[in-house]
mmCIF file of C-alpha atoms and ligand atoms in Angstrom:
data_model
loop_
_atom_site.group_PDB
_atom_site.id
_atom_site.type_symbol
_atom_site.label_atom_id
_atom_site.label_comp_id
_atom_site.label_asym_id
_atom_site.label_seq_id
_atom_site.Cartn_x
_atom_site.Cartn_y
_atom_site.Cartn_z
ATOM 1 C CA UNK A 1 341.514 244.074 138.067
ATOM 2 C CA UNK A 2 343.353 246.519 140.069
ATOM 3 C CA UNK A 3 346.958 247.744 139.068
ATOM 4 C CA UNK A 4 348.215 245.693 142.378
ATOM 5 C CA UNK A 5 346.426 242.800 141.481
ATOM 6 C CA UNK A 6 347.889 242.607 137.976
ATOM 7 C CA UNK A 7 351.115 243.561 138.842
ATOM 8 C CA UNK A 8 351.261 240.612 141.411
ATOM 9 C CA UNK A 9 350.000 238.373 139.065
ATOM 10 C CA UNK A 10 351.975 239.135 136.545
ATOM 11 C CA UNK A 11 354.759 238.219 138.461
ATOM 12 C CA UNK A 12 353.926 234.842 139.763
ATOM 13 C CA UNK A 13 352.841 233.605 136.371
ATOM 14 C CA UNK A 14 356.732 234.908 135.490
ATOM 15 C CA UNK A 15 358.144 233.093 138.174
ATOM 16 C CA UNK A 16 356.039 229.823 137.861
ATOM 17 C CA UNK A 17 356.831 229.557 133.724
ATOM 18 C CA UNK A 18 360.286 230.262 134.395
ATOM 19 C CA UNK A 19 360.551 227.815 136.885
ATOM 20 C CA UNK A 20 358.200 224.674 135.468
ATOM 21 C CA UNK A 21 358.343 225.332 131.938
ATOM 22 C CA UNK A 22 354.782 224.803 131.541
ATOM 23 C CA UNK A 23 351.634 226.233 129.738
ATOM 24 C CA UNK A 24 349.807 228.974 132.033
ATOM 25 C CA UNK A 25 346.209 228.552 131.849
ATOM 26 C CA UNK A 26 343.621 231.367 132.557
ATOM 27 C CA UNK A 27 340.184 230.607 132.869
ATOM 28 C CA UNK A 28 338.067 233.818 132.162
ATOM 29 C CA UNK A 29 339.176 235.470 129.474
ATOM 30 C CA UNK A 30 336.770 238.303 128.656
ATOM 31 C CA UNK A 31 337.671 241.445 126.794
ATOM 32 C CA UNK A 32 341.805 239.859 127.483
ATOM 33 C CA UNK A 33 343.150 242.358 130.530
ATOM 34 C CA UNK A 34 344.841 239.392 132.361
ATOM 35 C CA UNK A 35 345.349 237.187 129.612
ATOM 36 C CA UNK A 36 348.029 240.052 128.355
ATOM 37 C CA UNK A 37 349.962 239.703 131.287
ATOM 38 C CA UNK A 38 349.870 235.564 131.109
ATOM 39 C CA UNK A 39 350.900 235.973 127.771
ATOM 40 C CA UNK A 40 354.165 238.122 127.888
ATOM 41 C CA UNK A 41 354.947 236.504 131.023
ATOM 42 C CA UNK A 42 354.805 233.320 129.064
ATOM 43 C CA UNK A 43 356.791 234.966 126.073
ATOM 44 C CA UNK A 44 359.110 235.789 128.350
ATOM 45 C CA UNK A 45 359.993 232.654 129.682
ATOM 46 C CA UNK A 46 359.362 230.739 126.262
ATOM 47 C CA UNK A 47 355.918 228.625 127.110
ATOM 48 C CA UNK A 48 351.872 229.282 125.974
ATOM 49 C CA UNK A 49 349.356 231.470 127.639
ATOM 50 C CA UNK A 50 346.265 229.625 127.267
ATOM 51 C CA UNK A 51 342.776 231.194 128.299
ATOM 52 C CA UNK A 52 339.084 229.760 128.362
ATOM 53 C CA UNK A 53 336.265 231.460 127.969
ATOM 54 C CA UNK A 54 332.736 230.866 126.058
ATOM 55 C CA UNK A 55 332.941 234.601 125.039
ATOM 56 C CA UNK A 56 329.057 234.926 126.377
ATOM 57 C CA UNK A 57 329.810 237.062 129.621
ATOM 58 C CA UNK A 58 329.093 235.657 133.199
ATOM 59 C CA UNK A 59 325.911 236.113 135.340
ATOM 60 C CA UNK A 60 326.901 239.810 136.088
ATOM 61 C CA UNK A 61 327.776 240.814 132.742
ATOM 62 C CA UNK A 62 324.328 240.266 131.270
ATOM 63 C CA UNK A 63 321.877 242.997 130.196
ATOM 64 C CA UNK A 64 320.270 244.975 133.280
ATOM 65 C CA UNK A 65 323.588 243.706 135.808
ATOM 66 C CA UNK A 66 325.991 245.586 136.941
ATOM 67 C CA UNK A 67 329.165 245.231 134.262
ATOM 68 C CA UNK A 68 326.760 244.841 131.454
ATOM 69 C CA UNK A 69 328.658 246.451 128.628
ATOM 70 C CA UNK A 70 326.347 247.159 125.239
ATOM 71 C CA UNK A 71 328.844 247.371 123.392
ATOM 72 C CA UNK A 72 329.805 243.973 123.664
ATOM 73 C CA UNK A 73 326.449 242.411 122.786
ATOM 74 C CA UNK A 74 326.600 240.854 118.580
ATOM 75 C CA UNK A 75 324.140 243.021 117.157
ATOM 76 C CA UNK A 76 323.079 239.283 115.075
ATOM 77 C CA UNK A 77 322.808 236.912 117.681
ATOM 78 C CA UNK A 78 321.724 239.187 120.485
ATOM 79 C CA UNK A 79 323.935 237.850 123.357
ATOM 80 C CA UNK A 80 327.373 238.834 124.880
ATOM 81 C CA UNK A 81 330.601 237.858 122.584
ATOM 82 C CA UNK A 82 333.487 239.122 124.157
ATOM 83 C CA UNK A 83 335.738 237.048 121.252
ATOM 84 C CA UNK A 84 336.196 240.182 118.542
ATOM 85 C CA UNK A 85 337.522 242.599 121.654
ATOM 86 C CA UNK A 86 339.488 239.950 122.943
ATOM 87 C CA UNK A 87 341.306 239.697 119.917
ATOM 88 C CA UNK A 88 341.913 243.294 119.197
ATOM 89 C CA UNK A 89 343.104 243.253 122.661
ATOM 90 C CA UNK A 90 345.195 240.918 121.759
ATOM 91 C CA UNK A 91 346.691 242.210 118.243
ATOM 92 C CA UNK A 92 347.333 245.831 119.699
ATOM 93 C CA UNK A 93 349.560 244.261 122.410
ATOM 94 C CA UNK A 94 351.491 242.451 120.106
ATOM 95 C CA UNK A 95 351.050 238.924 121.886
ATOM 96 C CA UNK A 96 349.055 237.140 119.578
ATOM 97 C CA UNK A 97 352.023 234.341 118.825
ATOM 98 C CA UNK A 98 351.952 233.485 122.508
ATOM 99 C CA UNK A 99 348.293 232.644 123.563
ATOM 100 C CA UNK A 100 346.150 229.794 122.987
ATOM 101 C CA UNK A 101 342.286 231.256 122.824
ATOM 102 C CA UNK A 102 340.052 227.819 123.968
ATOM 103 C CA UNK A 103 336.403 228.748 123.552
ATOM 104 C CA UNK A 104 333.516 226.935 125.012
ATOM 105 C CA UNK A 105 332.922 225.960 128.414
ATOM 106 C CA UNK A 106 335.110 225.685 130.855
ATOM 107 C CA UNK A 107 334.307 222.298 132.634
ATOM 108 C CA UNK A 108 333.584 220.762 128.992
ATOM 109 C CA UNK A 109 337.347 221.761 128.142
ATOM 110 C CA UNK A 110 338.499 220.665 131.280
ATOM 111 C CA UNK A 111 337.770 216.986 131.077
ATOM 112 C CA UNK A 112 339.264 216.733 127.354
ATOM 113 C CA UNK A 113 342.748 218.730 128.762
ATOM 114 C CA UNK A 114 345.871 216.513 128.873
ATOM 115 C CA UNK A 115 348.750 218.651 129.536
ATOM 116 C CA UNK A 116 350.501 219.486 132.699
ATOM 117 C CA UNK A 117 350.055 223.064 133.916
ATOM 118 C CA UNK A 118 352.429 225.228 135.673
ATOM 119 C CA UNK A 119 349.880 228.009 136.754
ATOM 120 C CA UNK A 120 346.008 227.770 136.650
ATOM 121 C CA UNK A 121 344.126 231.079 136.975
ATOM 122 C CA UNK A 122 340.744 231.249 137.868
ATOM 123 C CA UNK A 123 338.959 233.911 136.918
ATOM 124 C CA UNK A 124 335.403 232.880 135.630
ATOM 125 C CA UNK A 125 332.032 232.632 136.584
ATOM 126 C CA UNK A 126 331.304 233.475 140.341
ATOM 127 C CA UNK A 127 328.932 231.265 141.582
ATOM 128 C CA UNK A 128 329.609 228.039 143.522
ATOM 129 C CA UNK A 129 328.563 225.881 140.162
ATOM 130 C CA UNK A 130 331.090 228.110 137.973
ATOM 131 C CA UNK A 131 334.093 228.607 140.756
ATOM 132 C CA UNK A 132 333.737 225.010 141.813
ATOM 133 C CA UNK A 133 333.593 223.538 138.615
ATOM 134 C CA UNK A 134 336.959 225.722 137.531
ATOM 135 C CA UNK A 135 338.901 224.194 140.604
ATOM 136 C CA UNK A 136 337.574 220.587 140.406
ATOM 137 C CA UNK A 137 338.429 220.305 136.104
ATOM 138 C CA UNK A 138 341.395 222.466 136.064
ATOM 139 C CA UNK A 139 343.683 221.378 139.717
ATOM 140 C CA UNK A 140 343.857 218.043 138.564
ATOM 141 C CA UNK A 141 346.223 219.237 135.804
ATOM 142 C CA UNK A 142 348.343 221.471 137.660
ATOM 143 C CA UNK A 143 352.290 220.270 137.760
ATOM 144 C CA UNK A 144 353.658 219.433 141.455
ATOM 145 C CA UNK A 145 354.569 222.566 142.174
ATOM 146 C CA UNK A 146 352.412 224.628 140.197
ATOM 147 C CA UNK A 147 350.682 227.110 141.188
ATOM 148 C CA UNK A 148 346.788 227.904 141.638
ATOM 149 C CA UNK A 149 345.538 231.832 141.492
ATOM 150 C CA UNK A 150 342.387 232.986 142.285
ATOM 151 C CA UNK A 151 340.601 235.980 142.108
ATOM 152 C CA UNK A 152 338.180 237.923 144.207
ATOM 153 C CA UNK A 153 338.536 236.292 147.034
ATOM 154 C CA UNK A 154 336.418 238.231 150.022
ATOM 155 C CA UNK A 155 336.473 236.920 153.479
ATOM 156 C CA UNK A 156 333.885 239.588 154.248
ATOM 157 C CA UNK A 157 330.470 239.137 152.593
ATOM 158 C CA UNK A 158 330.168 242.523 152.493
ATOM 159 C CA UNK A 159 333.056 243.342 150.360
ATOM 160 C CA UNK A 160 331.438 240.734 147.502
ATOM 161 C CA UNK A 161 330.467 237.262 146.765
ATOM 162 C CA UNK A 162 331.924 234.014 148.684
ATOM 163 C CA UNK A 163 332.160 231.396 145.667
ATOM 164 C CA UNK A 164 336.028 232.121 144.936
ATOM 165 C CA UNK A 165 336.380 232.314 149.038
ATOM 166 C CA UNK A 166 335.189 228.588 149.051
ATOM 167 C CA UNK A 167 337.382 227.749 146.611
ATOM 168 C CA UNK A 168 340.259 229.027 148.068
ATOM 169 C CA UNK A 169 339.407 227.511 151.369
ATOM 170 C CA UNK A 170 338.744 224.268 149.826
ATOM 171 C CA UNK A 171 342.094 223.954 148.189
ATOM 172 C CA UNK A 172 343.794 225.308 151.596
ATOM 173 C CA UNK A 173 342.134 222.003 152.958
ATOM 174 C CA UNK A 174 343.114 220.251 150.269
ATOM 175 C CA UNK A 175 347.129 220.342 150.912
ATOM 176 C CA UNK A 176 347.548 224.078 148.877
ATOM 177 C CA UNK A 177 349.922 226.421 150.413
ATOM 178 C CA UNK A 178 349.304 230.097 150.258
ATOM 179 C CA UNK A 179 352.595 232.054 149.043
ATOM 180 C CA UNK A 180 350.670 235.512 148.740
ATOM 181 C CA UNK A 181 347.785 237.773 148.982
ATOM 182 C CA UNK A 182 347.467 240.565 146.704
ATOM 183 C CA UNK A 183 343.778 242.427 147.289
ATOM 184 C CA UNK A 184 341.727 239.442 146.602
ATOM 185 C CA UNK A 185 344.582 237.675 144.726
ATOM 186 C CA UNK A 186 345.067 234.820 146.421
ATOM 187 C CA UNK A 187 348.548 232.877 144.984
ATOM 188 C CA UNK A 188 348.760 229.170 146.433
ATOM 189 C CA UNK A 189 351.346 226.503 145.640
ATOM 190 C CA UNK A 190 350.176 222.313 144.879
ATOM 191 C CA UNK A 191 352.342 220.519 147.426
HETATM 192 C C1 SAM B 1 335.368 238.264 135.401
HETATM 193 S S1 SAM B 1 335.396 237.900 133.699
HETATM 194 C C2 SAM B 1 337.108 237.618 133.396
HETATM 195 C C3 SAM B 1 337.943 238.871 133.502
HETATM 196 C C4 SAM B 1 339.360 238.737 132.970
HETATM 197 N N1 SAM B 1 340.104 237.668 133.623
HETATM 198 C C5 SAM B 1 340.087 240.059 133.148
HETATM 199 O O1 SAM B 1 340.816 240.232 134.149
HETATM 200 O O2 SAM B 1 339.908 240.947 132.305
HETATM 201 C C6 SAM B 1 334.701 236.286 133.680
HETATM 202 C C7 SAM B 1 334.650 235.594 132.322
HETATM 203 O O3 SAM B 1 334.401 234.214 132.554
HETATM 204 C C8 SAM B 1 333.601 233.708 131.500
HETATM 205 N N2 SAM B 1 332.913 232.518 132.012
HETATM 206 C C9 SAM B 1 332.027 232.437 133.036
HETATM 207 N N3 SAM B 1 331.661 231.169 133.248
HETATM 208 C C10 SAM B 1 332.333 230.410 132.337
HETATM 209 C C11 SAM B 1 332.384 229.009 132.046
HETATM 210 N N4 SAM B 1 331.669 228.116 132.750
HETATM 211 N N5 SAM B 1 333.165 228.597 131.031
HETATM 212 C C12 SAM B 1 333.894 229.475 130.303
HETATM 213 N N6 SAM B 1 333.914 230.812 130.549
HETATM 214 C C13 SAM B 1 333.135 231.271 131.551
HETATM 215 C C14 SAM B 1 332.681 234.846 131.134
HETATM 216 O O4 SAM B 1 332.237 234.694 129.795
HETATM 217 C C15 SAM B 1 333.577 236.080 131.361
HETATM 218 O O5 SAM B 1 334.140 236.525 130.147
#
């Protein structure tokens, strides 16, 4: 993620804990880049980061794709598990107190989630099953008022891949208002 990008992120997720009280909820964690600045924008204002993630790595991250990292790959198991760095992550920037880590899948935690949200992040896979799923489990929990971030949204095909472009159409149609555009940050509010 771009400085820009975090930078405007981190200050919605400031603005919409300050103002609703409520848990922020990322879905993507990997190695924890954004969840740092959900979490000390939620220590700030005195609620929970919470992140999702099933630590495995998304289509792209796999071996022979693009962001395929080896040195994320258990040695044991032989697959992606993104948990151990996360956590480091997490220790060296002090914020472990204020975040939540929910592993599995994000859909499966979705439909056992009770608690209002005040900001829902989506940041996980990138295909229409992943992106979809992440707005149809996870919107239904966000506060009146709360708002809805997603990332890598391209209009242009050519800059990268539509799923999170859907999305964010879809919840335009669906009564979302957009407050800002950061890169392909897109911030909405839930009417
Ligand atoms: C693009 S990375 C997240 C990057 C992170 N937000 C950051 O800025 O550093 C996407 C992550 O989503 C996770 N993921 C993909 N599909 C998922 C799903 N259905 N449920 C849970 N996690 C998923 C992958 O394991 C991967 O770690």
């Amino acid at each position: 993620m771009p400085v820009d990008e975090g930078l405007a992120l981190y200050g919605v997720a400031a603005e919409a804990a300050a103002r609703t009280g409520l848990p922020l909820l990322e879905v993507g964690t990997y190695c924890g880049r954004s969840t740092i600045l959900l979490a000390d924008a939620a220590r700030r204002a005195g609620v929970v980061a919470l992140t999702v993630d099933h630590h495995r790595g998304s289509e792209e991250q796999q071996p022979g794709w693009e962001y395929h990292d080896t040195s994320l790959v258990d040695p044991e198991v032989g697959r992606m598990d993104t948990l151990p760095r996360f956590r480091r992550t997490l220790h060296a920037a002090g914020l472990e107190d204020h975040v939540i880590a929910l592993v599995g899948r994000s859909p499966q935690v979705a439909a056992v989630w009770g608690t209002p949200l005040g900001l829902v992040f989506i940041d996980g896979g990138h295909t229409d099953e992943h992106a979809t799923g992440d707005y149809e489990g996870w919107t239904p929990h966000l506060a009146p008022g709360g708002l809805l971030v997603v990332h890598d949204v391209f209009p242009d095909p050519a800059d990268g891949g539509q799923a999170p472009y859907r999305v964010y159409l879809r919840a335009l149609a669906e009564g979302f208002v957009e407050v800002s555009v950061t890169g392909s940050l897109r911030v909405l509010r839930r009417g």
